[in-house]
Amino acid sequence: MNALIRPAATADTRALDAQLLADESKYCSFGDTVHYSEPPKIFARCDGSWLFDAQGTPFLDLQMWYSACNFGYANPRLNNALKRQIDTLPQLASQYLHPTKIELARLIAQDAERKWDAPGRVHFNVGGAQSIEDSLKLVRNASGGKSLMFAFEGGYHGRTLGASAITSSYRYRRRYGHFDRAMFIEFPYHFRGPKGMSKEEYGEQCVAKFARLFETEYNGVWDPKAQACEYAAFYVEPIQGTGGYVIPPMNFFSGLKKVLDRYGILLVVDEIQMGFFRTGKLWAIEHFDVKPDVLVFGKALTNGLNPLAGIWAREELINPQVFPPGSTHSTFASNPLGTAVGLETMKMLAETDYESMVMKKGAHFLEGLRDLATRHPEIGDVDGLGLALRAEICEADGYTPNKKLLDRMVDMGLGGELQHRGKQIGLVLDVGGYYKNVITLAPSLHISSEEIDLGIALLDQLLTKAKRA
Ligand SMILES: Cc1ncc(COP(=O)(O)O)c(C=O)c1O
């Protein structure tokens, strides 16, 4: 593990970090920043599953930029695709065409057509939230201008005004208002659901509650005379990301889709965090046997090298007659650096059996987490699908959310003071969940078996230390 070899810490690097922190507090907007640790951590280098600070301390990263970096930091194949594109056609205005945009759109659309028997098209933009905005335009347009959406409690779709209107947290809207806030529907979060019900039964109950909204006009969403719903689409994350990697029962989305089809409501699947094999399939929704009308992707498409995101939609929703030139535009959308890396990602995914690899590594990681839970009663729930894994941190009763304990764990992990083979080492974790007490684990899909075991050992050390503190 030569990634662990590090240069001696110098007083210079510490002084430089201190100066950078002082400048950050004075000159950087905090609007896009959450400082999870105090002082905030500055990193200098990355490689594979590892981040390094200026002192050379290695940190095992188990969140990989919230899944933007599924294929490991500094992935040589994807980095080289970017370097090649820099040397050939790095810039081009979007009214002109370049090959990788077309090839990437073709690969995504052909894959969707094969899986869902639906011809469609791909439209790129510069980030997840911007692509969510594009999808909102599509479904508003397709529904004759309806501006209301269904979405889930615990759902997250981004922070632009349109995306935060369909994101459940009021916190993101409180200061800024919203465009037509979604109606937020209960998601089958089984661990915190009603007692005495199986996961499947709870999923069925959630679908039944949703279906009940259409029983009478007095429930506020359906006009039985006109046979029309006031809501254009339902926005779903197949596995809730920011909501705490909540995995619904496998029969949930097929049940929900039946209701949507009955009332003419479109299904928009947000794969921004769970796409690109995070859960062992290209798209997480493939686990659930339903066909999306619109699919939104981002993050890992370029392994975090370029802010490229996009949507795929069925032909009826996106063909040039209904979504003509000028419908939306951003200067950097489908920029050649992003599409070149995205194309390389898709080729790489087609050449290796990512499904078997991710499911195998995920099972190994989950087994380690389950074993850890037997030694730490504070781990109230563990679950996983592929390499999207969760560990819910609670009081010793294994149920009451313990955000404080998890905050201490995150702090200590970023403090870089854990031990491995007599050396200092750190751990990078992400926090999510309805009560902000869930470790949302999204390791590199290329993580080695030894690194998984090390990750579990470091979580063990961290929990032991944090409980004592
Ligand atoms: C499920 C989901 N949707 C949308 C977004 C927003 O994407 P972006 O941050 O690229 O705007 C995110 C980002 O975390 C996400 O996880």
Short mmCIF file of C-alpha atoms and ligand atoms in Angstrom, two decimals:
data_model
loop_
_atom_site.label_atom_id
_atom_site.label_comp_id
_atom_site.label_asym_id
_atom_site.label_seq_id
_atom_site.Cartn_x
_atom_site.Cartn_y
_atom_site.Cartn_z
CA MET A 1 0.00 0.00 0.00
CA ASN A 2 2.49 2.61 -1.17
CA ALA A 3 -0.25 5.22 -0.87
CA LEU A 4 0.53 5.19 2.85
CA ILE A 5 4.14 6.35 2.45
CA ARG A 6 4.31 10.01 3.38
CA PRO A 7 6.83 12.78 3.70
CA ALA A 8 7.69 14.18 7.12
CA ALA A 9 5.35 16.94 8.29
CA THR A 10 6.96 20.35 8.16
CA ALA A 11 6.23 23.50 10.08
CA ASP A 12 5.87 25.21 6.66
CA THR A 13 2.89 23.12 5.53
CA ARG A 14 1.13 23.72 8.88
CA ALA A 15 1.71 27.49 8.65
CA LEU A 16 0.43 27.50 5.07
CA ASP A 17 -2.72 25.62 6.10
CA ALA A 18 -3.29 28.10 8.94
CA GLN A 19 -2.96 31.03 6.51
CA LEU A 20 -5.34 29.38 4.03
CA LEU A 21 -7.94 28.87 6.77
CA ALA A 22 -7.66 32.50 7.85
CA ASP A 23 -8.13 33.65 4.23
CA GLU A 24 -11.04 31.27 3.73
CA SER A 25 -12.88 32.66 6.72
CA LYS A 26 -12.44 36.17 5.32
CA TYR A 27 -12.77 35.82 1.54
CA CYS A 28 -14.88 32.74 0.74
CA SER A 29 -18.66 32.73 0.77
CA PHE A 30 -19.93 30.12 3.21
CA GLY A 31 -23.10 29.67 1.14
CA ASP A 32 -21.92 26.42 -0.39
CA THR A 33 -19.91 25.16 2.54
CA VAL A 34 -20.64 22.85 5.42
CA HIS A 35 -17.69 22.71 7.76
CA TYR A 36 -18.15 19.29 9.29
CA SER A 37 -15.01 19.60 11.39
CA GLU A 38 -13.34 22.41 13.24
CA PRO A 39 -10.93 23.51 11.86
CA PRO A 40 -12.09 22.48 8.39
CA LYS A 41 -9.77 20.00 6.71
CA ILE A 42 -7.58 20.97 3.78
CA PHE A 43 -6.41 18.18 1.47
CA ALA A 44 -3.47 18.35 -0.89
CA ARG A 45 -3.46 15.15 -2.97
CA CYS A 46 -5.53 12.08 -3.82
CA ASP A 47 -5.07 8.58 -5.18
CA GLY A 48 -7.46 5.59 -5.41
CA SER A 49 -9.40 5.41 -2.13
CA TRP A 50 -7.06 7.88 -0.43
CA LEU A 51 -6.83 11.58 0.32
CA PHE A 52 -3.65 13.14 1.73
CA ASP A 53 -3.22 16.36 3.64
CA ALA A 54 -0.24 18.68 3.21
CA GLN A 55 1.57 16.83 5.96
CA GLY A 56 1.20 13.60 3.98
CA THR A 57 -1.20 11.91 6.42
CA PRO A 58 -3.32 9.37 4.49
CA PHE A 59 -7.11 9.36 4.91
CA LEU A 60 -9.17 6.40 3.73
CA ASP A 61 -12.19 7.92 1.99
CA LEU A 62 -15.44 6.02 2.43
CA GLN A 63 -17.67 8.64 0.82
CA MET A 64 -15.85 9.49 -2.44
CA TRP A 65 -17.22 12.97 -2.94
CA TYR A 66 -20.80 11.73 -2.34
CA SER A 67 -20.35 9.22 -5.17
CA ALA A 68 -19.01 11.72 -7.72
CA CYS A 69 -15.81 9.71 -7.71
CA ASN A 70 -17.03 6.11 -8.02
CA PHE A 71 -13.99 4.91 -9.93
CA GLY A 72 -11.28 6.03 -7.51
CA TYR A 73 -9.37 9.28 -7.21
CA ALA A 74 -6.97 9.97 -10.06
CA ASN A 75 -8.25 6.98 -12.04
CA PRO A 76 -5.51 6.71 -14.70
CA ARG A 77 -7.81 5.66 -17.56
CA LEU A 78 -10.30 8.49 -16.97
CA ASN A 79 -7.58 11.05 -16.24
CA ASN A 80 -5.90 10.12 -19.52
CA ALA A 81 -9.15 10.59 -21.44
CA LEU A 82 -9.29 14.12 -20.05
CA LYS A 83 -5.64 14.79 -20.91
CA ARG A 84 -6.12 13.49 -24.48
CA GLN A 85 -9.15 15.75 -24.94
CA ILE A 86 -7.20 18.75 -23.59
CA ASP A 87 -4.66 18.16 -26.32
CA THR A 88 -7.19 17.79 -29.14
CA LEU A 89 -10.46 19.70 -28.73
CA PRO A 90 -10.80 21.08 -25.19
CA GLN A 91 -13.20 23.94 -25.99
CA LEU A 92 -16.12 24.34 -28.35
CA ALA A 93 -19.25 26.47 -28.37
CA SER A 94 -22.34 24.35 -28.01
CA GLN A 95 -23.87 25.29 -31.37
CA TYR A 96 -21.14 23.16 -32.97
CA LEU A 97 -20.91 19.42 -32.65
CA HIS A 98 -18.10 17.28 -31.39
CA PRO A 99 -17.90 13.47 -31.59
CA THR A 100 -17.84 12.52 -27.92
CA LYS A 101 -21.10 14.35 -27.13
CA ILE A 102 -22.91 12.38 -29.82
CA GLU A 103 -21.28 9.06 -28.94
CA LEU A 104 -21.99 9.45 -25.23
CA ALA A 105 -25.64 10.35 -25.87
CA ARG A 106 -25.94 7.34 -28.19
CA LEU A 107 -24.51 4.90 -25.62
CA ILE A 108 -26.82 6.11 -22.85
CA ALA A 109 -29.90 6.18 -25.10
CA GLN A 110 -29.18 2.75 -26.63
CA ASP A 111 -28.69 1.24 -23.20
CA ALA A 112 -32.03 2.71 -22.03
CA GLU A 113 -33.81 1.49 -25.16
CA ARG A 114 -32.44 -2.03 -24.64
CA LYS A 115 -33.50 -2.08 -20.99
CA TRP A 116 -36.85 -0.35 -21.19
CA ASP A 117 -37.83 -0.85 -24.78
CA ALA A 118 -38.19 2.90 -25.13
CA PRO A 119 -36.46 5.08 -27.69
CA GLY A 120 -35.28 8.34 -26.17
CA ARG A 121 -32.73 11.13 -26.19
CA VAL A 122 -30.08 12.58 -23.89
CA HIS A 123 -29.68 16.23 -22.94
CA PHE A 124 -26.59 17.43 -21.05
CA ASN A 125 -26.12 20.22 -18.53
CA VAL A 126 -23.48 21.35 -16.05
CA GLY A 127 -24.63 19.83 -12.77
CA GLY A 128 -27.20 17.66 -11.08
CA ALA A 129 -29.52 20.46 -10.00
CA GLN A 130 -29.40 22.07 -13.45
CA SER A 131 -30.39 18.76 -15.01
CA ILE A 132 -33.22 18.46 -12.51
CA GLU A 133 -34.34 21.90 -13.74
CA ASP A 134 -34.27 20.61 -17.32
CA SER A 135 -36.35 17.60 -16.29
CA LEU A 136 -38.87 19.94 -14.64
CA LYS A 137 -39.23 21.76 -17.94
CA LEU A 138 -39.85 18.47 -19.74
CA VAL A 139 -42.54 17.22 -17.39
CA ARG A 140 -44.23 20.62 -17.08
CA ASN A 141 -44.34 20.80 -20.86
CA ALA A 142 -45.59 17.23 -21.29
CA SER A 143 -48.40 17.79 -18.80
CA GLY A 144 -49.64 20.97 -20.46
CA GLY A 145 -47.88 23.30 -18.02
CA LYS A 146 -48.67 21.67 -14.67
CA SER A 147 -46.14 22.95 -12.19
CA LEU A 148 -46.81 20.71 -9.20
CA MET A 149 -44.80 17.56 -8.45
CA PHE A 150 -44.85 14.71 -5.97
CA ALA A 151 -41.59 13.87 -4.23
CA PHE A 152 -40.55 11.97 -1.13
CA GLU A 153 -40.01 12.93 2.47
CA GLY A 154 -36.23 12.62 2.84
CA GLY A 155 -35.69 13.24 -0.88
CA TYR A 156 -32.90 15.47 -2.18
CA HIS A 157 -32.71 16.85 -5.71
CA GLY A 158 -30.39 19.86 -5.49
CA ARG A 159 -30.27 23.49 -4.41
CA THR A 160 -31.33 25.61 -7.35
CA LEU A 161 -34.75 27.17 -6.73
CA GLY A 162 -36.64 24.59 -8.81
CA ALA A 163 -34.71 21.64 -7.38
CA SER A 164 -35.07 22.81 -3.79
CA ALA A 165 -38.83 23.14 -4.30
CA ILE A 166 -38.97 19.36 -4.78
CA THR A 167 -36.38 18.63 -2.05
CA SER A 168 -38.05 17.89 1.26
CA SER A 169 -35.94 20.06 3.62
CA TYR A 170 -37.63 23.40 4.33
CA ARG A 171 -34.15 24.54 5.54
CA TYR A 172 -33.09 24.98 1.89
CA ARG A 173 -36.13 27.12 1.07
CA ARG A 174 -36.65 29.10 4.25
CA ARG A 175 -34.77 32.22 3.22
CA TYR A 176 -35.44 32.12 -0.51
CA GLY A 177 -39.01 30.92 -1.04
CA HIS A 178 -39.76 28.38 -3.73
CA PHE A 179 -41.38 27.66 -7.06
CA ASP A 180 -44.36 25.44 -6.37
CA ARG A 181 -43.25 23.27 -3.52
CA ALA A 182 -43.79 19.54 -4.08
CA MET A 183 -46.22 17.41 -2.10
CA PHE A 184 -43.92 15.21 -0.02
CA ILE A 185 -45.02 11.59 0.34
CA GLU A 186 -43.88 9.12 3.01
CA PHE A 187 -40.96 6.92 1.94
CA PRO A 188 -40.76 3.37 3.36
CA TYR A 189 -37.92 3.94 5.82
CA HIS A 190 -38.42 0.61 7.52
CA PHE A 191 -36.04 0.99 10.46
CA ARG A 192 -38.00 4.02 11.65
CA GLY A 193 -41.37 2.91 10.31
CA PRO A 194 -44.34 1.49 12.23
CA LYS A 195 -43.46 -1.51 14.39
CA GLY A 196 -44.66 -5.02 13.67
CA MET A 197 -44.63 -4.71 9.89
CA SER A 198 -42.26 -6.38 7.43
CA LYS A 199 -40.33 -4.15 5.05
CA GLU A 200 -42.60 -5.26 2.19
CA GLU A 201 -45.79 -4.67 4.17
CA TYR A 202 -44.60 -1.17 5.05
CA GLY A 203 -43.84 -0.48 1.37
CA GLU A 204 -47.34 -1.66 0.44
CA GLN A 205 -48.83 0.54 3.15
CA CYS A 206 -46.99 3.60 1.76
CA VAL A 207 -48.26 2.86 -1.75
CA ALA A 208 -51.80 2.38 -0.42
CA LYS A 209 -51.65 5.72 1.43
CA PHE A 210 -50.51 7.42 -1.76
CA ALA A 211 -53.25 5.71 -3.81
CA ARG A 212 -55.82 6.92 -1.27
CA LEU A 213 -55.14 10.51 -2.42
CA PHE A 214 -56.98 9.67 -5.64
CA GLU A 215 -60.08 8.15 -4.03
CA THR A 216 -61.99 11.40 -3.81
CA GLU A 217 -61.58 14.92 -5.10
CA TYR A 218 -61.49 16.13 -1.50
CA ASN A 219 -57.98 14.72 -1.04
CA GLY A 220 -56.78 17.59 -3.16
CA VAL A 221 -54.91 16.07 -6.09
CA TRP A 222 -57.44 14.51 -8.46
CA ASP A 223 -60.43 15.76 -10.45
CA PRO A 224 -62.53 12.66 -11.12
CA LYS A 225 -64.81 14.53 -13.56
CA ALA A 226 -61.95 15.65 -15.78
CA GLN A 227 -59.95 12.49 -14.90
CA ALA A 228 -56.99 14.79 -14.32
CA CYS A 229 -54.31 14.99 -11.65
CA GLU A 230 -53.01 18.38 -10.56
CA TYR A 231 -49.48 16.95 -10.31
CA ALA A 232 -47.30 16.35 -13.37
CA ALA A 233 -44.70 13.89 -12.11
CA PHE A 234 -43.31 11.98 -9.16
CA TYR A 235 -39.60 12.59 -8.45
CA VAL A 236 -37.88 9.62 -6.82
CA GLU A 237 -34.43 8.57 -5.75
CA PRO A 238 -34.39 4.75 -5.98
CA ILE A 239 -32.22 4.69 -2.82
CA GLN A 240 -32.42 7.89 -0.82
CA GLY A 241 -28.97 9.52 -0.80
CA THR A 242 -28.85 12.53 1.50
CA GLY A 243 -31.86 10.95 3.26
CA GLY A 244 -29.49 8.32 4.65
CA TYR A 245 -29.07 5.58 2.03
CA VAL A 246 -32.53 4.28 2.78
CA ILE A 247 -33.27 1.20 0.66
CA PRO A 248 -36.97 0.61 0.02
CA PRO A 249 -38.48 -2.87 -0.30
CA MET A 250 -37.92 -4.44 -3.71
CA ASN A 251 -41.65 -4.42 -4.57
CA PHE A 252 -42.09 -0.73 -3.69
CA PHE A 253 -41.52 1.08 -6.97
CA SER A 254 -43.52 -1.39 -9.06
CA GLY A 255 -46.47 -0.78 -6.72
CA LEU A 256 -46.00 2.98 -6.91
CA LYS A 257 -45.67 2.94 -10.70
CA LYS A 258 -49.03 1.18 -11.07
CA VAL A 259 -50.67 4.10 -9.27
CA LEU A 260 -48.78 6.65 -11.39
CA ASP A 261 -49.81 4.91 -14.61
CA ARG A 262 -53.42 4.74 -13.48
CA TYR A 263 -53.55 8.53 -13.03
CA GLY A 264 -51.24 9.64 -15.87
CA ILE A 265 -48.37 10.85 -13.67
CA LEU A 266 -44.82 10.69 -15.03
CA LEU A 267 -42.00 8.95 -13.14
CA VAL A 268 -38.75 10.93 -12.93
CA VAL A 269 -35.88 8.91 -11.50
CA ASP A 270 -33.02 10.86 -9.96
CA GLU A 271 -29.89 8.71 -10.35
CA ILE A 272 -27.48 11.56 -9.65
CA GLN A 273 -26.04 9.88 -6.56
CA MET A 274 -26.95 6.20 -7.05
CA GLY A 275 -26.17 5.86 -10.76
CA PHE A 276 -23.05 4.48 -12.43
CA PHE A 277 -22.94 1.19 -10.52
CA ARG A 278 -23.01 2.60 -6.99
CA THR A 279 -25.66 -0.05 -6.22
CA GLY A 280 -24.31 -2.70 -8.61
CA LYS A 281 -26.36 -1.67 -11.66
CA LEU A 282 -25.75 1.19 -14.07
CA TRP A 283 -28.98 2.70 -12.75
CA ALA A 284 -30.25 1.84 -9.28
CA ILE A 285 -33.85 1.78 -10.55
CA GLU A 286 -32.95 -1.40 -12.50
CA HIS A 287 -33.18 -3.32 -9.22
CA PHE A 288 -36.87 -2.48 -8.99
CA ASP A 289 -38.36 -3.57 -12.31
CA VAL A 290 -39.96 -0.29 -13.37
CA LYS A 291 -39.46 1.89 -16.44
CA PRO A 292 -38.71 5.56 -15.88
CA ASP A 293 -40.16 8.28 -18.10
CA VAL A 294 -37.22 10.58 -17.36
CA LEU A 295 -33.89 9.70 -15.77
CA VAL A 296 -31.48 12.28 -14.38
CA PHE A 297 -27.77 11.54 -13.94
CA GLY A 298 -24.60 13.42 -12.94
CA LYS A 299 -21.74 13.05 -10.48
CA ALA A 300 -19.82 9.85 -11.37
CA LEU A 301 -20.38 10.22 -15.12
CA THR A 302 -17.02 12.01 -15.26
CA ASN A 303 -15.62 10.55 -12.01
CA GLY A 304 -15.71 14.10 -10.65
CA LEU A 305 -13.34 15.45 -13.32
CA ASN A 306 -15.87 17.74 -14.96
CA PRO A 307 -19.27 19.07 -13.87
CA LEU A 308 -21.27 17.26 -16.52
CA ALA A 309 -24.75 15.92 -15.84
CA GLY A 310 -27.80 15.20 -17.94
CA ILE A 311 -31.18 13.67 -18.52
CA TRP A 312 -32.48 10.80 -20.59
CA ALA A 313 -36.16 10.97 -21.53
CA ARG A 314 -38.59 8.96 -23.61
CA GLU A 315 -38.82 10.22 -27.18
CA GLU A 316 -42.37 11.60 -26.76
CA LEU A 317 -41.16 13.91 -23.99
CA ILE A 318 -37.96 15.22 -25.54
CA ASN A 319 -38.19 15.06 -29.32
CA PRO A 320 -37.32 18.34 -31.09
CA GLN A 321 -41.00 19.14 -31.77
CA VAL A 322 -41.85 19.28 -28.06
CA PHE A 323 -38.43 20.36 -26.74
CA PRO A 324 -37.15 22.60 -29.52
CA PRO A 325 -33.82 24.44 -29.76
CA GLY A 326 -33.70 27.20 -27.17
CA SER A 327 -35.69 25.29 -24.57
CA THR A 328 -32.68 25.50 -22.29
CA HIS A 329 -29.04 26.40 -22.63
CA SER A 330 -25.88 26.75 -20.62
CA THR A 331 -22.52 27.73 -22.09
CA PHE A 332 -20.65 24.79 -20.60
CA ALA A 333 -23.34 22.13 -21.13
CA SER A 334 -21.97 19.14 -23.10
CA ASN A 335 -18.49 20.65 -23.03
CA PRO A 336 -15.98 18.37 -24.79
CA LEU A 337 -13.82 17.71 -21.73
CA GLY A 338 -16.84 16.35 -19.84
CA THR A 339 -18.28 14.30 -22.68
CA ALA A 340 -14.86 12.78 -23.49
CA VAL A 341 -14.49 11.54 -19.91
CA GLY A 342 -18.15 10.45 -19.77
CA LEU A 343 -17.70 8.44 -22.94
CA GLU A 344 -14.59 6.77 -21.51
CA THR A 345 -16.54 5.96 -18.33
CA MET A 346 -19.29 4.27 -20.35
CA LYS A 347 -16.73 2.29 -22.38
CA MET A 348 -14.93 1.23 -19.18
CA LEU A 349 -18.23 0.09 -17.66
CA ALA A 350 -19.01 -2.00 -20.74
CA GLU A 351 -15.64 -3.80 -20.61
CA THR A 352 -15.72 -5.03 -17.00
CA ASP A 353 -18.36 -6.91 -15.06
CA TYR A 354 -19.02 -4.08 -12.59
CA GLU A 355 -22.24 -5.70 -11.43
CA SER A 356 -20.55 -8.83 -10.02
CA MET A 357 -17.59 -6.84 -8.71
CA VAL A 358 -19.71 -4.27 -6.85
CA MET A 359 -22.17 -6.82 -5.45
CA LYS A 360 -19.28 -8.96 -4.15
CA LYS A 361 -17.46 -6.05 -2.54
CA GLY A 362 -20.74 -4.71 -1.15
CA ALA A 363 -21.51 -8.08 0.48
CA HIS A 364 -18.02 -8.11 2.04
CA PHE A 365 -18.43 -4.57 3.39
CA LEU A 366 -21.94 -5.27 4.70
CA GLU A 367 -20.74 -8.40 6.49
CA GLY A 368 -18.01 -6.29 8.16
CA LEU A 369 -20.60 -3.71 9.22
CA ARG A 370 -22.91 -6.40 10.60
CA ASP A 371 -20.04 -7.85 12.59
CA LEU A 372 -19.18 -4.37 13.88
CA ALA A 373 -22.81 -3.91 14.96
CA THR A 374 -22.57 -7.02 17.14
CA ARG A 375 -19.72 -5.34 19.05
CA HIS A 376 -21.20 -1.81 19.18
CA PRO A 377 -24.86 -1.64 20.25
CA GLU A 378 -24.81 2.03 19.12
CA ILE A 379 -25.01 0.80 15.53
CA GLY A 380 -28.78 0.53 15.34
CA ASP A 381 -29.18 -0.46 11.70
CA VAL A 382 -26.92 -1.47 8.85
CA ASP A 383 -28.03 -2.08 5.29
CA GLY A 384 -26.61 -1.90 1.81
CA LEU A 385 -27.22 -2.41 -1.88
CA GLY A 386 -23.99 -2.89 -3.79
CA LEU A 387 -21.56 -0.31 -2.42
CA ALA A 388 -24.24 2.08 -1.16
CA LEU A 389 -24.15 1.22 2.54
CA ARG A 390 -25.54 2.67 5.75
CA ALA A 391 -24.78 2.46 9.46
CA GLU A 392 -27.19 4.24 11.75
CA ILE A 393 -25.53 5.62 14.89
CA CYS A 394 -27.74 5.58 17.97
CA GLU A 395 -27.69 5.62 21.73
CA ALA A 396 -26.81 2.31 23.41
CA ASP A 397 -30.50 1.32 22.99
CA GLY A 398 -29.73 0.87 19.28
CA TYR A 399 -32.62 3.14 18.24
CA THR A 400 -32.53 6.70 19.59
CA PRO A 401 -30.57 8.75 17.00
CA ASN A 402 -27.18 9.88 18.31
CA LYS A 403 -26.04 12.70 16.05
CA LYS A 404 -23.50 13.88 18.64
CA LEU A 405 -21.65 10.57 18.65
CA LEU A 406 -21.51 10.52 14.86
CA ASP A 407 -20.32 14.16 14.75
CA ARG A 408 -17.49 13.17 17.11
CA MET A 409 -16.62 10.22 14.87
CA VAL A 410 -16.48 12.45 11.78
CA ASP A 411 -14.31 14.98 13.63
CA MET A 412 -11.93 12.35 14.91
CA GLY A 413 -11.71 10.64 11.52
CA LEU A 414 -10.76 13.96 9.92
CA GLY A 415 -8.35 14.61 12.77
CA GLY A 416 -6.17 11.89 11.25
CA GLU A 417 -5.27 10.39 14.59
CA LEU A 418 -6.28 6.78 14.14
CA GLN A 419 -3.57 4.14 14.02
CA HIS A 420 -2.60 1.64 11.37
CA ARG A 421 0.60 -0.38 11.59
CA GLY A 422 2.09 2.12 14.00
CA LYS A 423 1.36 5.13 11.75
CA GLN A 424 -1.18 7.93 11.95
CA ILE A 425 -4.12 7.59 9.56
CA GLY A 426 -7.51 9.27 9.04
CA LEU A 427 -10.97 8.30 7.84
CA VAL A 428 -13.33 10.39 5.72
CA LEU A 429 -17.02 9.78 6.38
CA ASP A 430 -20.22 11.41 5.19
CA VAL A 431 -23.26 12.08 7.35
CA GLY A 432 -26.84 11.82 6.16
CA GLY A 433 -30.26 10.74 7.26
CA TYR A 434 -33.48 12.22 8.61
CA TYR A 435 -31.80 12.67 12.01
CA LYS A 436 -28.27 13.27 10.65
CA ASN A 437 -27.11 10.16 12.45
CA VAL A 438 -26.39 7.89 9.48
CA ILE A 439 -22.95 7.14 8.07
CA THR A 440 -23.67 7.03 4.35
CA LEU A 441 -20.89 4.86 2.99
CA ALA A 442 -19.98 5.23 -0.67
CA PRO A 443 -16.46 3.83 -1.05
CA SER A 444 -14.65 3.68 -4.37
CA LEU A 445 -16.05 0.88 -6.52
CA HIS A 446 -12.41 -0.08 -7.04
CA ILE A 447 -11.74 -0.40 -3.30
CA SER A 448 -9.63 -3.49 -2.50
CA SER A 449 -10.61 -6.23 -0.12
CA GLU A 450 -7.79 -5.14 2.25
CA GLU A 451 -9.06 -1.56 2.18
CA ILE A 452 -12.58 -2.76 3.08
CA ASP A 453 -11.16 -4.65 6.07
CA LEU A 454 -9.10 -1.61 7.02
CA GLY A 455 -12.21 0.60 6.74
CA ILE A 456 -14.11 -1.67 9.15
CA ALA A 457 -11.12 -1.73 11.55
CA LEU A 458 -10.91 2.08 11.46
CA LEU A 459 -14.66 2.43 12.08
CA ASP A 460 -14.19 0.13 15.08
CA GLN A 461 -11.34 2.30 16.43
CA LEU A 462 -13.32 5.44 15.77
CA LEU A 463 -16.47 4.24 17.53
CA THR A 464 -14.45 3.04 20.51
CA LYS A 465 -12.61 6.37 20.78
CA ALA A 466 -15.69 8.54 20.16
CA LYS A 467 -17.74 6.72 22.79
CA ARG A 468 -14.97 7.32 25.33
CA ALA A 469 -14.58 11.03 24.50
C1 LIG B 1 -29.97 12.52 -5.55
C2 LIG B 1 -29.36 13.85 -5.88
N1 LIG B 1 -30.02 14.67 -6.73
C3 LIG B 1 -29.52 15.88 -7.06
C4 LIG B 1 -28.31 16.30 -6.55
C5 LIG B 1 -27.80 17.66 -6.95
O1 LIG B 1 -26.68 17.51 -7.77
P1 LIG B 1 -25.61 18.68 -7.84
O2 LIG B 1 -25.00 18.79 -6.48
O3 LIG B 1 -24.63 18.22 -8.89
O4 LIG B 1 -26.34 19.91 -8.24
C6 LIG B 1 -27.61 15.50 -5.67
C7 LIG B 1 -26.35 15.95 -5.06
O5 LIG B 1 -25.90 15.48 -4.04
C8 LIG B 1 -28.15 14.23 -5.32
O6 LIG B 1 -27.53 13.41 -4.45
#
